[in-house]
mmCIF file of C-alpha atoms and ligand atoms in Angstrom:
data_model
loop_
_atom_site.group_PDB
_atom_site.id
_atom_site.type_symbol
_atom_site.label_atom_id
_atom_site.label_comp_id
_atom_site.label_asym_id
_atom_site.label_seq_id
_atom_site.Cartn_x
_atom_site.Cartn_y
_atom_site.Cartn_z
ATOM 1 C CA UNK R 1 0.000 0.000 0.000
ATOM 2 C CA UNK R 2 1.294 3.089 -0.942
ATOM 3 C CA UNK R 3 0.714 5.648 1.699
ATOM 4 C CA UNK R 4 3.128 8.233 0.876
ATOM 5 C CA UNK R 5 1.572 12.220 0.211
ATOM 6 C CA UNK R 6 2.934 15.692 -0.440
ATOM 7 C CA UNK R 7 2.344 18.399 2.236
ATOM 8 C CA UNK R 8 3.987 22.033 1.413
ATOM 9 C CA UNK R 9 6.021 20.522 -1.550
ATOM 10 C CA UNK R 10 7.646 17.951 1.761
ATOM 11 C CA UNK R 11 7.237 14.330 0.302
ATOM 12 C CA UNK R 12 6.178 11.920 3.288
ATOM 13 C CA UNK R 13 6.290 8.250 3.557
ATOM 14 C CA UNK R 14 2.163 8.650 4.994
ATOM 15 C CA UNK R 15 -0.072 10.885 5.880
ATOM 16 C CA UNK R 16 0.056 11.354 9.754
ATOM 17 C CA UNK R 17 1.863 14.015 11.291
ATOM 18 C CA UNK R 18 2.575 14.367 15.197
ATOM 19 C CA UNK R 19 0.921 17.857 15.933
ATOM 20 C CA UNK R 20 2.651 20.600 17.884
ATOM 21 C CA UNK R 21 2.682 19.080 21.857
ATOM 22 C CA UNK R 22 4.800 18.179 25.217
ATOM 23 C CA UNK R 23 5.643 15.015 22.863
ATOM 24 C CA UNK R 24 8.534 16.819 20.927
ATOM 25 C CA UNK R 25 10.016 18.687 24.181
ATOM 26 C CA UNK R 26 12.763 16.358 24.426
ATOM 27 C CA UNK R 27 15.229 14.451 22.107
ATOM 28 C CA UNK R 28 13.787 11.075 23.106
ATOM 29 C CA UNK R 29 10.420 11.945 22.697
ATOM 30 C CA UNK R 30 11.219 12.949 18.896
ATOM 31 C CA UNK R 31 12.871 9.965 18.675
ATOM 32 C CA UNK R 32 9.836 7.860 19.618
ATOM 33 C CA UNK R 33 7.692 9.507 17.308
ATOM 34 C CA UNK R 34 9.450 8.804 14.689
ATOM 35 C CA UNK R 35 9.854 5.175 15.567
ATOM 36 C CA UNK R 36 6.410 4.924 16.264
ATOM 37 C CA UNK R 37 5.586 6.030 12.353
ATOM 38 C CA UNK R 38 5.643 9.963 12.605
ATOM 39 C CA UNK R 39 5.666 11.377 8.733
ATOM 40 C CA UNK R 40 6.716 14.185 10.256
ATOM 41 C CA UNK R 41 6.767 16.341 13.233
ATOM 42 C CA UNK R 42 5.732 19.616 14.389
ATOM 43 C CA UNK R 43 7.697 20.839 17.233
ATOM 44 C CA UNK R 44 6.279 22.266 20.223
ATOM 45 C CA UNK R 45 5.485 25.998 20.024
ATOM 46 C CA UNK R 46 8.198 28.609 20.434
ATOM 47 C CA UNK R 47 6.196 31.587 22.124
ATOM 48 C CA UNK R 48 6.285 35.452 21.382
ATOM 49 C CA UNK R 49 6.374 35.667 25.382
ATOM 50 C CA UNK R 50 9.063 33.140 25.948
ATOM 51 C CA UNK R 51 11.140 34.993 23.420
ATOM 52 C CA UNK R 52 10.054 38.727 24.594
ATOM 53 C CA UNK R 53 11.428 37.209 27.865
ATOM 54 C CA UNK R 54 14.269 36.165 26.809
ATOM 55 C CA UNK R 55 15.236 39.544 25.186
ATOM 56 C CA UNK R 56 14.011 41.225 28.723
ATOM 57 C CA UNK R 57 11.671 43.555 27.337
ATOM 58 C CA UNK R 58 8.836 41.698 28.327
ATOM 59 C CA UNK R 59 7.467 43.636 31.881
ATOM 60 C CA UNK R 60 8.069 46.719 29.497
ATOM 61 C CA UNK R 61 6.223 45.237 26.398
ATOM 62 C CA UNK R 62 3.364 44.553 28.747
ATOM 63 C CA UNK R 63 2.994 47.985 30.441
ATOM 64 C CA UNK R 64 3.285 49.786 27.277
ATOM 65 C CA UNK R 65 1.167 47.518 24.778
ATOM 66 C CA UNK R 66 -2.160 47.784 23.643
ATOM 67 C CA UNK R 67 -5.016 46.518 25.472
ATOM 68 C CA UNK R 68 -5.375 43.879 22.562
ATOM 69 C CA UNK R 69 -2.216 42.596 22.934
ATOM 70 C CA UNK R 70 -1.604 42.791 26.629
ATOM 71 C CA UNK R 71 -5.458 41.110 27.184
ATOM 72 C CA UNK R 72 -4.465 38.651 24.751
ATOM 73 C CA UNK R 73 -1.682 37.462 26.634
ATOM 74 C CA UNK R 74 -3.866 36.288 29.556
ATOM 75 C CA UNK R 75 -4.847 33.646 26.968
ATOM 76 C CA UNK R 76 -1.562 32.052 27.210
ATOM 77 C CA UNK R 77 -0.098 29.651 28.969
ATOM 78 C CA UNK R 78 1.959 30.508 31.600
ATOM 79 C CA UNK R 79 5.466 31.579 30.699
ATOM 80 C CA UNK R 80 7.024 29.228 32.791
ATOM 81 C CA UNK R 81 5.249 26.537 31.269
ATOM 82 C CA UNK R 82 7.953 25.204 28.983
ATOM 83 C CA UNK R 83 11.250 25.344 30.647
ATOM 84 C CA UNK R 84 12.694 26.145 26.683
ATOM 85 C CA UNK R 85 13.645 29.679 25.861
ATOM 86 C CA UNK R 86 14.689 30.125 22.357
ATOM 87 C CA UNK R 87 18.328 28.813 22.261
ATOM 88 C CA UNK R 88 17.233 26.206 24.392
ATOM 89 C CA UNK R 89 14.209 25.433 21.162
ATOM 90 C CA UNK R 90 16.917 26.190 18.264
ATOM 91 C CA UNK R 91 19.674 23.757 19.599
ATOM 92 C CA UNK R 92 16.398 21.208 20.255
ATOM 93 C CA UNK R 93 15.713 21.471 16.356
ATOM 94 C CA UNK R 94 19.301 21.012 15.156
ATOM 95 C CA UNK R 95 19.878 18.094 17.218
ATOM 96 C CA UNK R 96 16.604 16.781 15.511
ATOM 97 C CA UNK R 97 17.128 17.397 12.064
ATOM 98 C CA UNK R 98 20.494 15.583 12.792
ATOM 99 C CA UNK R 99 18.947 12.343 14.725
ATOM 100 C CA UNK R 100 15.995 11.910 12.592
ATOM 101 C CA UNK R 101 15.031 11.149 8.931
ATOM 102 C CA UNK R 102 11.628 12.939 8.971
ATOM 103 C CA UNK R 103 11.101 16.210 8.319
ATOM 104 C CA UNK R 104 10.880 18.591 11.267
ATOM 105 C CA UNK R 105 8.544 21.746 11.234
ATOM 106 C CA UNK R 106 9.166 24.073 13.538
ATOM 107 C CA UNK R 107 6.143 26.232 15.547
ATOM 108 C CA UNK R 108 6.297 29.611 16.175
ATOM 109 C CA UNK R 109 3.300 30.740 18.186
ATOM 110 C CA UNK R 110 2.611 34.645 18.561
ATOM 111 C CA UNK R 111 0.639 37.367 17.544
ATOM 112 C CA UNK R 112 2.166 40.545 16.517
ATOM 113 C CA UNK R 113 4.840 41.079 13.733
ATOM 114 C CA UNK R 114 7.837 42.503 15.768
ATOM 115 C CA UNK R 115 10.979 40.416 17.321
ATOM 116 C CA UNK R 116 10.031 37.101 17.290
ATOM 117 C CA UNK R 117 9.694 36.809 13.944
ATOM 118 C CA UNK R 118 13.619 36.935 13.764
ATOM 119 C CA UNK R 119 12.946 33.134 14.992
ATOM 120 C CA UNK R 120 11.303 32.413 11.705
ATOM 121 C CA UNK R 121 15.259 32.849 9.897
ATOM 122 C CA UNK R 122 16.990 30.845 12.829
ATOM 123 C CA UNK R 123 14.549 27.959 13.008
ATOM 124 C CA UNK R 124 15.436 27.493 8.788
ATOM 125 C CA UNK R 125 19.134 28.203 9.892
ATOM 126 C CA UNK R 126 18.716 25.121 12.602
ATOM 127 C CA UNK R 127 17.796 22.950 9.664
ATOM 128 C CA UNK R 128 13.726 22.502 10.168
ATOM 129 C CA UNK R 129 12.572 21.485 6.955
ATOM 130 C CA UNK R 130 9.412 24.149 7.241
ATOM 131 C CA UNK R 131 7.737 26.428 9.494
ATOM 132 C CA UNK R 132 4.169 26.472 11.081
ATOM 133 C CA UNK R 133 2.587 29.606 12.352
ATOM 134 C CA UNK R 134 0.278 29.631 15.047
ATOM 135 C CA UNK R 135 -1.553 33.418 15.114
ATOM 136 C CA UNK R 136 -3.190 32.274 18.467
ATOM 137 C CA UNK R 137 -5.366 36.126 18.707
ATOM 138 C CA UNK R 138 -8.224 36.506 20.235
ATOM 139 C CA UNK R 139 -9.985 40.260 19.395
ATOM 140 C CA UNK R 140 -11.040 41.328 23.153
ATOM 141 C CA UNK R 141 -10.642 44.678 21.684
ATOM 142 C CA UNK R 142 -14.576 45.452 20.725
ATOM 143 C CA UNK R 143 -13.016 48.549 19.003
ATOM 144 C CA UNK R 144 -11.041 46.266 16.416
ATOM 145 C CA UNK R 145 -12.611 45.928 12.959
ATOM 146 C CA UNK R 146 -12.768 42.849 11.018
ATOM 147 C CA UNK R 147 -10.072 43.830 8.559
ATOM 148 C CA UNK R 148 -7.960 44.806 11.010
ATOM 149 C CA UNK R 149 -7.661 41.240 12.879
ATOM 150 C CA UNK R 150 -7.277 39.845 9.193
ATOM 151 C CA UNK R 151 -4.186 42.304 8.190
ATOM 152 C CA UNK R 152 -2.561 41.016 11.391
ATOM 153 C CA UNK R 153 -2.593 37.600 9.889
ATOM 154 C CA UNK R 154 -1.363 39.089 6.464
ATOM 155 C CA UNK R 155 1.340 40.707 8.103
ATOM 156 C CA UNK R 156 3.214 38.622 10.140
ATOM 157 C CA UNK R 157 2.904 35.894 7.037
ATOM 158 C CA UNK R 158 4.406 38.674 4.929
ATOM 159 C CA UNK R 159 7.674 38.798 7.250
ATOM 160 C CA UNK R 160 7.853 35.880 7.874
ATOM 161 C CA UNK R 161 7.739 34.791 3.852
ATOM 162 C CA UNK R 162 10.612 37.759 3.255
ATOM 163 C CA UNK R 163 12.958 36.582 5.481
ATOM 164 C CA UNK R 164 12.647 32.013 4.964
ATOM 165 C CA UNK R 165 12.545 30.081 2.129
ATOM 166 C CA UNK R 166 11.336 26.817 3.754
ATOM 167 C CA UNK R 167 7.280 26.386 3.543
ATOM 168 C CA UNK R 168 5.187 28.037 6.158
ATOM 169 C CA UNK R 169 2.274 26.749 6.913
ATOM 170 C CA UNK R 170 -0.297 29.175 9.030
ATOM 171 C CA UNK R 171 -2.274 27.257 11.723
ATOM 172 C CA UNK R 172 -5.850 28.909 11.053
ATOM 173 C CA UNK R 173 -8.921 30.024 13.682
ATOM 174 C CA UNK R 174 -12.047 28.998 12.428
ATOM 175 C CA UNK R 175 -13.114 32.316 13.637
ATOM 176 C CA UNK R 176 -13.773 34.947 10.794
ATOM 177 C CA UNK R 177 -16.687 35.565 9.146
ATOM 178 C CA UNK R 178 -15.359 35.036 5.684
ATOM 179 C CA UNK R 179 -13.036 31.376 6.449
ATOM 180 C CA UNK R 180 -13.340 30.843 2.944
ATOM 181 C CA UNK R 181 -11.851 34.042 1.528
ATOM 182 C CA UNK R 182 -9.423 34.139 4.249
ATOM 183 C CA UNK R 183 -7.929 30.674 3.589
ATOM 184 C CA UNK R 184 -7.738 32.092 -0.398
ATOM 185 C CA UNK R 185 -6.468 35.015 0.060
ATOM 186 C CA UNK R 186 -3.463 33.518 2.649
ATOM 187 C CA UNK R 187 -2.558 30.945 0.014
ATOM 188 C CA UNK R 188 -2.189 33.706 -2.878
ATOM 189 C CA UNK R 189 0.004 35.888 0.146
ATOM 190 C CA UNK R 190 2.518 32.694 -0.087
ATOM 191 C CA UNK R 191 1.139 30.424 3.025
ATOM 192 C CA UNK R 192 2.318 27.157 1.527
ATOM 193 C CA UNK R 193 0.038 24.994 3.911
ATOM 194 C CA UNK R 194 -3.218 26.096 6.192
ATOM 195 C CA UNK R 195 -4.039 24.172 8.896
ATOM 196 C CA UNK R 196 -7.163 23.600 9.634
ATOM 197 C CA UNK R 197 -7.947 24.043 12.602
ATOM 198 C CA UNK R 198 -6.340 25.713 15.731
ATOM 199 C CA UNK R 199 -7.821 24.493 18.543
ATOM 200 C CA UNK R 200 -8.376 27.550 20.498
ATOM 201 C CA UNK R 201 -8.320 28.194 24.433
ATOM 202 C CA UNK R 202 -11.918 28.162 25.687
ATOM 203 C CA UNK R 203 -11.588 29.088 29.430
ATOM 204 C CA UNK R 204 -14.161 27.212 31.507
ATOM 205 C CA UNK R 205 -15.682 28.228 35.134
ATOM 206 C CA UNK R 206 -14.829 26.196 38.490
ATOM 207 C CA UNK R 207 -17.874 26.477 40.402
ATOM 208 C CA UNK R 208 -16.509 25.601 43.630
ATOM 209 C CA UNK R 209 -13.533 27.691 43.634
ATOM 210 C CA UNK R 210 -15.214 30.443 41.768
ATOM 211 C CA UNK R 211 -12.111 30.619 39.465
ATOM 212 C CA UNK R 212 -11.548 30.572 35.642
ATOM 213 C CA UNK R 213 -10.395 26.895 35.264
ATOM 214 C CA UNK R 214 -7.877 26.862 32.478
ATOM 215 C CA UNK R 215 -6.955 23.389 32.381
ATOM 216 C CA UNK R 216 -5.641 21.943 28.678
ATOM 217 C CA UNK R 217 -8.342 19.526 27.870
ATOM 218 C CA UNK R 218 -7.800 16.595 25.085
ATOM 219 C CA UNK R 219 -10.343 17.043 21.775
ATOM 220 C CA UNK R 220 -13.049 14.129 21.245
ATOM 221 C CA UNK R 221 -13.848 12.471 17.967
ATOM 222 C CA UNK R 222 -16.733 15.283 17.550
ATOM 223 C CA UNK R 223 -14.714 17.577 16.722
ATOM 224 C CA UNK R 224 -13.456 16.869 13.422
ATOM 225 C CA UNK R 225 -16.503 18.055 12.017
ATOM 226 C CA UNK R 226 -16.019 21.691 11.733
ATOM 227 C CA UNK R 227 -12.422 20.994 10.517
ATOM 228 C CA UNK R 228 -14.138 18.247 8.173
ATOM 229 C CA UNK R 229 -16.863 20.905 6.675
ATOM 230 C CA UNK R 230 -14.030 23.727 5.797
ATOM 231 C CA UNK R 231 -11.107 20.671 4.077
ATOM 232 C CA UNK R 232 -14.280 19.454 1.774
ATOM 233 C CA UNK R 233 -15.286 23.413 0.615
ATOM 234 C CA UNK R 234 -11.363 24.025 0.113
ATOM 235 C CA UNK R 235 -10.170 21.412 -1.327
ATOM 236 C CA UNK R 236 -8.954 21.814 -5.344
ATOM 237 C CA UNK R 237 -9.807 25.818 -5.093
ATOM 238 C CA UNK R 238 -6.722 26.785 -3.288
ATOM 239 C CA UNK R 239 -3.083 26.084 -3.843
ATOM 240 C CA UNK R 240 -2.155 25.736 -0.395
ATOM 241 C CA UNK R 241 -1.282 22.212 1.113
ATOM 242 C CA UNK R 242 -4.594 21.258 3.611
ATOM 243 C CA UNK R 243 -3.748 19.932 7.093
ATOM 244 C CA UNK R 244 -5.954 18.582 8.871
ATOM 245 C CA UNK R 245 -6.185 19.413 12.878
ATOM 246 C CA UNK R 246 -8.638 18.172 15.480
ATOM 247 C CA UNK R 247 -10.195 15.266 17.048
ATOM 248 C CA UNK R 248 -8.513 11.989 15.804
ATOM 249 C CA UNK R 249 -8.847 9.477 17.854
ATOM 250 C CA UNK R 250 -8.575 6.518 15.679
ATOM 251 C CA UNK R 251 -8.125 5.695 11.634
ATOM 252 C CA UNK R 252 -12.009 6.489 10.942
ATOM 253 C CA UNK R 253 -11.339 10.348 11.409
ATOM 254 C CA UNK R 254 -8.090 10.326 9.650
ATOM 255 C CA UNK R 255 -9.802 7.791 6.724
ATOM 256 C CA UNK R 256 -12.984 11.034 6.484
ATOM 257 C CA UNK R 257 -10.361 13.907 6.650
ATOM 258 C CA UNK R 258 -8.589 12.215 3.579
ATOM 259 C CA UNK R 259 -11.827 11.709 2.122
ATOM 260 C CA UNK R 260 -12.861 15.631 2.591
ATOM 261 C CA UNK R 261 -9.389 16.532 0.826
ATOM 262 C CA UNK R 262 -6.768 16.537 3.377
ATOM 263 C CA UNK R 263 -2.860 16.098 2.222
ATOM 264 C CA UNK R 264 -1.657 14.892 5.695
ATOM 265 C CA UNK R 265 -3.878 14.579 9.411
ATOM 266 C CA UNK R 266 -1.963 15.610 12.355
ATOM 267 C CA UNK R 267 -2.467 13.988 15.815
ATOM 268 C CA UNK R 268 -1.540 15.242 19.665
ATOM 269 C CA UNK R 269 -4.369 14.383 21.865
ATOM 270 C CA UNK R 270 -5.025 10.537 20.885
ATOM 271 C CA UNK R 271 -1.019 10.231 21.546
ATOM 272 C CA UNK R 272 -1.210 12.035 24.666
ATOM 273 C CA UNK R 273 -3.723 9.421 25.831
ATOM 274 C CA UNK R 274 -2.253 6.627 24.663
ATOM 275 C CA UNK R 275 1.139 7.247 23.912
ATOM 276 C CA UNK R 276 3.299 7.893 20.538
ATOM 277 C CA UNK R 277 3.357 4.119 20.382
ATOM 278 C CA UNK R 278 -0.431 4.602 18.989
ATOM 279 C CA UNK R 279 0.494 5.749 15.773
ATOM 280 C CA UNK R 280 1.840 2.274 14.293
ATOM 281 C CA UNK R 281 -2.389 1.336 15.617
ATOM 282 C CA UNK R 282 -3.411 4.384 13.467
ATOM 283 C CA UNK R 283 -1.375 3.618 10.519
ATOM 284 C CA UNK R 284 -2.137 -0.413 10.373
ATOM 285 C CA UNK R 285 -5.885 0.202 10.791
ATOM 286 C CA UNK R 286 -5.673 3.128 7.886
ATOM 287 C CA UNK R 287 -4.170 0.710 5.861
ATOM 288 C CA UNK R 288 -6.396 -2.170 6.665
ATOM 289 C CA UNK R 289 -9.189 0.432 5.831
ATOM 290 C CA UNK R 290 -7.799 1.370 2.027
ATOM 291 C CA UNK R 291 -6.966 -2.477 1.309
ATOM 292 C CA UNK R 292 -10.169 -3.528 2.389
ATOM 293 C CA UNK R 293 -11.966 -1.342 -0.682
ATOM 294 C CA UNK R 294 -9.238 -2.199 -3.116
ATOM 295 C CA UNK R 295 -7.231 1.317 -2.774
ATOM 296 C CA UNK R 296 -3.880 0.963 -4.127
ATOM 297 C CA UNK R 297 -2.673 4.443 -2.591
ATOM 298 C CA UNK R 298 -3.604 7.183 -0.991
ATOM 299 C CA UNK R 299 -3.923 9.704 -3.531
ATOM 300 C CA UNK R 300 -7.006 7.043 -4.993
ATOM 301 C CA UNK R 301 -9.057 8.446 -1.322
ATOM 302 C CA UNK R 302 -7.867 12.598 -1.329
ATOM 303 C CA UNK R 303 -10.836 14.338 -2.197
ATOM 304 C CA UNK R 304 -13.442 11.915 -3.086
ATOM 305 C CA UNK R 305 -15.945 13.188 -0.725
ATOM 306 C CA UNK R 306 -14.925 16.950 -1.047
ATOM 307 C CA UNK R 307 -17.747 19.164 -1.905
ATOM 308 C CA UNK R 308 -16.049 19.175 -5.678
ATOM 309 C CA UNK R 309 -16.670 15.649 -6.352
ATOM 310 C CA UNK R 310 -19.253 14.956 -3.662
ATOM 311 C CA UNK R 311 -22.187 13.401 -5.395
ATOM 312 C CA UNK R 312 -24.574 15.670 -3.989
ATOM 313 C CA UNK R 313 -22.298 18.809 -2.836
ATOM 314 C CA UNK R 314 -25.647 20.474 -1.204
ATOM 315 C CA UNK R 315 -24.055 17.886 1.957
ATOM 316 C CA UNK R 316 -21.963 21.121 2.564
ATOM 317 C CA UNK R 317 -24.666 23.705 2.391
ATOM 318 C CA UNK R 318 -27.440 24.776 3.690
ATOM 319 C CA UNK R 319 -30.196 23.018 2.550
ATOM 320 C CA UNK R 320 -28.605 19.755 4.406
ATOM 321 C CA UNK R 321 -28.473 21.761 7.774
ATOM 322 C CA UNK R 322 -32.505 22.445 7.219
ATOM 323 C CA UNK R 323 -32.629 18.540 6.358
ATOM 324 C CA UNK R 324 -31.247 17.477 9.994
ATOM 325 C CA UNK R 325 -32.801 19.062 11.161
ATOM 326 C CA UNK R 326 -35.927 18.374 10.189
ATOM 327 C CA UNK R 327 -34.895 14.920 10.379
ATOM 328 C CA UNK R 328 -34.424 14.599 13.966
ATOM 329 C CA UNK R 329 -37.101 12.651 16.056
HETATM 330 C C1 LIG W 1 -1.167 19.618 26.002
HETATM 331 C C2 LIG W 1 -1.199 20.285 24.655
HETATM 332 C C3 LIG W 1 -0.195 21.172 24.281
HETATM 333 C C4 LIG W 1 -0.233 21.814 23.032
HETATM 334 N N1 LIG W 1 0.755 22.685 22.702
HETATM 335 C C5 LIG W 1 0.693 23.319 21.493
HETATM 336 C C6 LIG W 1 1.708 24.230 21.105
HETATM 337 O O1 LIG W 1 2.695 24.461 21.819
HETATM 338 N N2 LIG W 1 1.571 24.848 19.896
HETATM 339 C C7 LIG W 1 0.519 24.621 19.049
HETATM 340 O O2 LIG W 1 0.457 25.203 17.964
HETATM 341 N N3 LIG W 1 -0.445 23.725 19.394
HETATM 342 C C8 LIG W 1 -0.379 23.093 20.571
HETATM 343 N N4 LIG W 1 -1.362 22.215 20.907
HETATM 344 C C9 LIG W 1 -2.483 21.969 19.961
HETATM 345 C C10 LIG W 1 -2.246 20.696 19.131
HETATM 346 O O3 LIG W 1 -1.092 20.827 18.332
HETATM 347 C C11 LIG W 1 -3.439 20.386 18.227
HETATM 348 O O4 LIG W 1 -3.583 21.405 17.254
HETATM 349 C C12 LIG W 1 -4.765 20.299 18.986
HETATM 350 O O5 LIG W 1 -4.590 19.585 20.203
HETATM 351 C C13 LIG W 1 -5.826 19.605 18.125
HETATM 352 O O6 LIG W 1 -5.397 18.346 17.706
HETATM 353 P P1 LIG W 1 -5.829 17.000 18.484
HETATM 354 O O7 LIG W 1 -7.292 16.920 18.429
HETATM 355 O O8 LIG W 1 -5.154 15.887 17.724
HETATM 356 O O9 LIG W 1 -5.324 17.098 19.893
HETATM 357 C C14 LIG W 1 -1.310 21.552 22.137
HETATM 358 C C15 LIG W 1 -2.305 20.635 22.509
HETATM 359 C C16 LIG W 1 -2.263 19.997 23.736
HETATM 360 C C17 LIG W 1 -3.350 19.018 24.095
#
């Protein structure tokens, strides 16, 4: 069975990718997910904050930002979090590239387009074979327009494409009111992959303590749908690589997201569970999947069920939400 795909011009030996998570904090752990059947792997996130700390003008970025920015940094996760400040995520990389065979994509996570997009050029210079952005914003501002959030997006894509000439891919928010034009328009600015999607902080409430509970939670099978929806309207309309990013917990959801039109799935919360070892389960029972319907390769399943060749593409519209609707009993 030939499992091998293209994602950002990268060629892989299959379609799963570990996604960005504690997994690739250390040597060994990169190791593991490689021997476990990692395509590829997306590093752990390398944070604006952990960077701004590093070049001490953090306290002073905070008192003098915007309210934006500055509220959007309660949205993080702690700085202390990860014990890795940039040199610490740079000489991580390089001894990566060097110990493994698969490419390694480097995460930068931030939200503005100053400083720590200097990382972009010394994450190539480590050797990572491309880049992914994670634009993790959330618009507390209720002064900010629509374009405005967008152009943010724009711009730190922009620098970030003048200064590296591996692929960037930009991890997307399902958040904007246009998804569609977004994800066009950030192909045709030079994203080379979109990610689809981010899986964004949703703070819930203790009710004993009283207390915003903040706790990372792991994503459920359910979620692939919105993800799902978005890879099926995109796929064949934009040039951009599509990632898939949410909610695998076993071959079925990777088997649909390759259906919808996804080049490659990416996986953290079904390893987290059950360990990196998991991914030789995901890839046998893919397999087992594709042989049992006669598929020679993958490329035979990308797309089939995208809203382009869908048999009846008014699945992704509309009229099929009034039809569940209607429907349930
Ligand atoms: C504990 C934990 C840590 C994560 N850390 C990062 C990170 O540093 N950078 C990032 O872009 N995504 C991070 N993510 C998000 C994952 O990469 C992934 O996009 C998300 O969990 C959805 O995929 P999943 O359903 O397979 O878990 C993290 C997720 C978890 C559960």
């Amino acid at each position: 069975m030939d499992l091998s795909t293209r994602y950002m011009g990268l060629a892989l030996k299959n379609p799963i990718i570990a996604s960005s998570s504690p997994l690739s904090e250390t040597l060994d752990g990169i190791k593991l997910l490689e021997d476990s059947g990692a395509a590829a792997i997306v590093m752990f996130s390398l944070f604006e904050e952990h960077i701004r700390r590093e070049n001490e003008s953090f306290e002073e970025l905070l008192d003098s930002g915007t309210d934006s920015f500055a509220e959007s940094l309660n949205y993080f996760p702690p700085v202390d979090r990860t014990p890795k400040g940039p040199e610490q995520y740079l000489n991580l990389i390089r001894k990566a590239v060097e110990a493994t065979d698969i490419p390694i994509i480097g995460s930068l996570n931030g939200v503005t387009n100053e400083g720590w997009i200097d990382y972009a050029e010394q994450i190539q210079d480590a050797g990572a074979h491309a880049l992914e952005l994670n634009i993790y914003f959330i618009p507390t501002d209720l002064e900010l327009l629509p374009d405005q959030v967008e152009q943010r997006y724009f711009d730190i894509l922009c620098a970030v494409k003048a200064t590296v000439s591996i692929p960037v891919a930009i991890k997307l928010s399902p958040f904007f009111s246009a998804i569609g034009n977004m994800a066009k328009r950030l192909s045709e600015a030079g994203a080379d992959g979109l990610v689809l999607f981010n899986r964004f902080y949703q703070p819930d409430i203790d009710l004993n303590l009283l207390q915003v509970d903040s706790h990372a939670s792991l994503s459920t099978a359910e979620e692939i749908r919105l993800p799902l929806l978005w890879i099926a309207i995109l796929y064949g309309r934009i040039k951009a690589s599509l990632a898939a990013s949410r909610g695998v917990q076993s071959a079925d959801e990777i088997v649909k997201y390759l259906l919808a039109g996804a080049d490659i799935v990416t996986v953290a919360s079904v390893l987290l569970k059950h360990g990196p070892q998991y991914l030789q389960v995901l890839l046998d029972d893919l397999e087992q999947w594709l042989s049992a319907r006669n598929y020679q390769s993958l490329e035979e399943v990308k797309g089939v069920m995208s809203r382009q060749n869908a048999v009846n593409p008014g699945a992704f519209e509309r009229v099929n939400y009034i039809k569940v609707l209607e429907s349930f009993s």
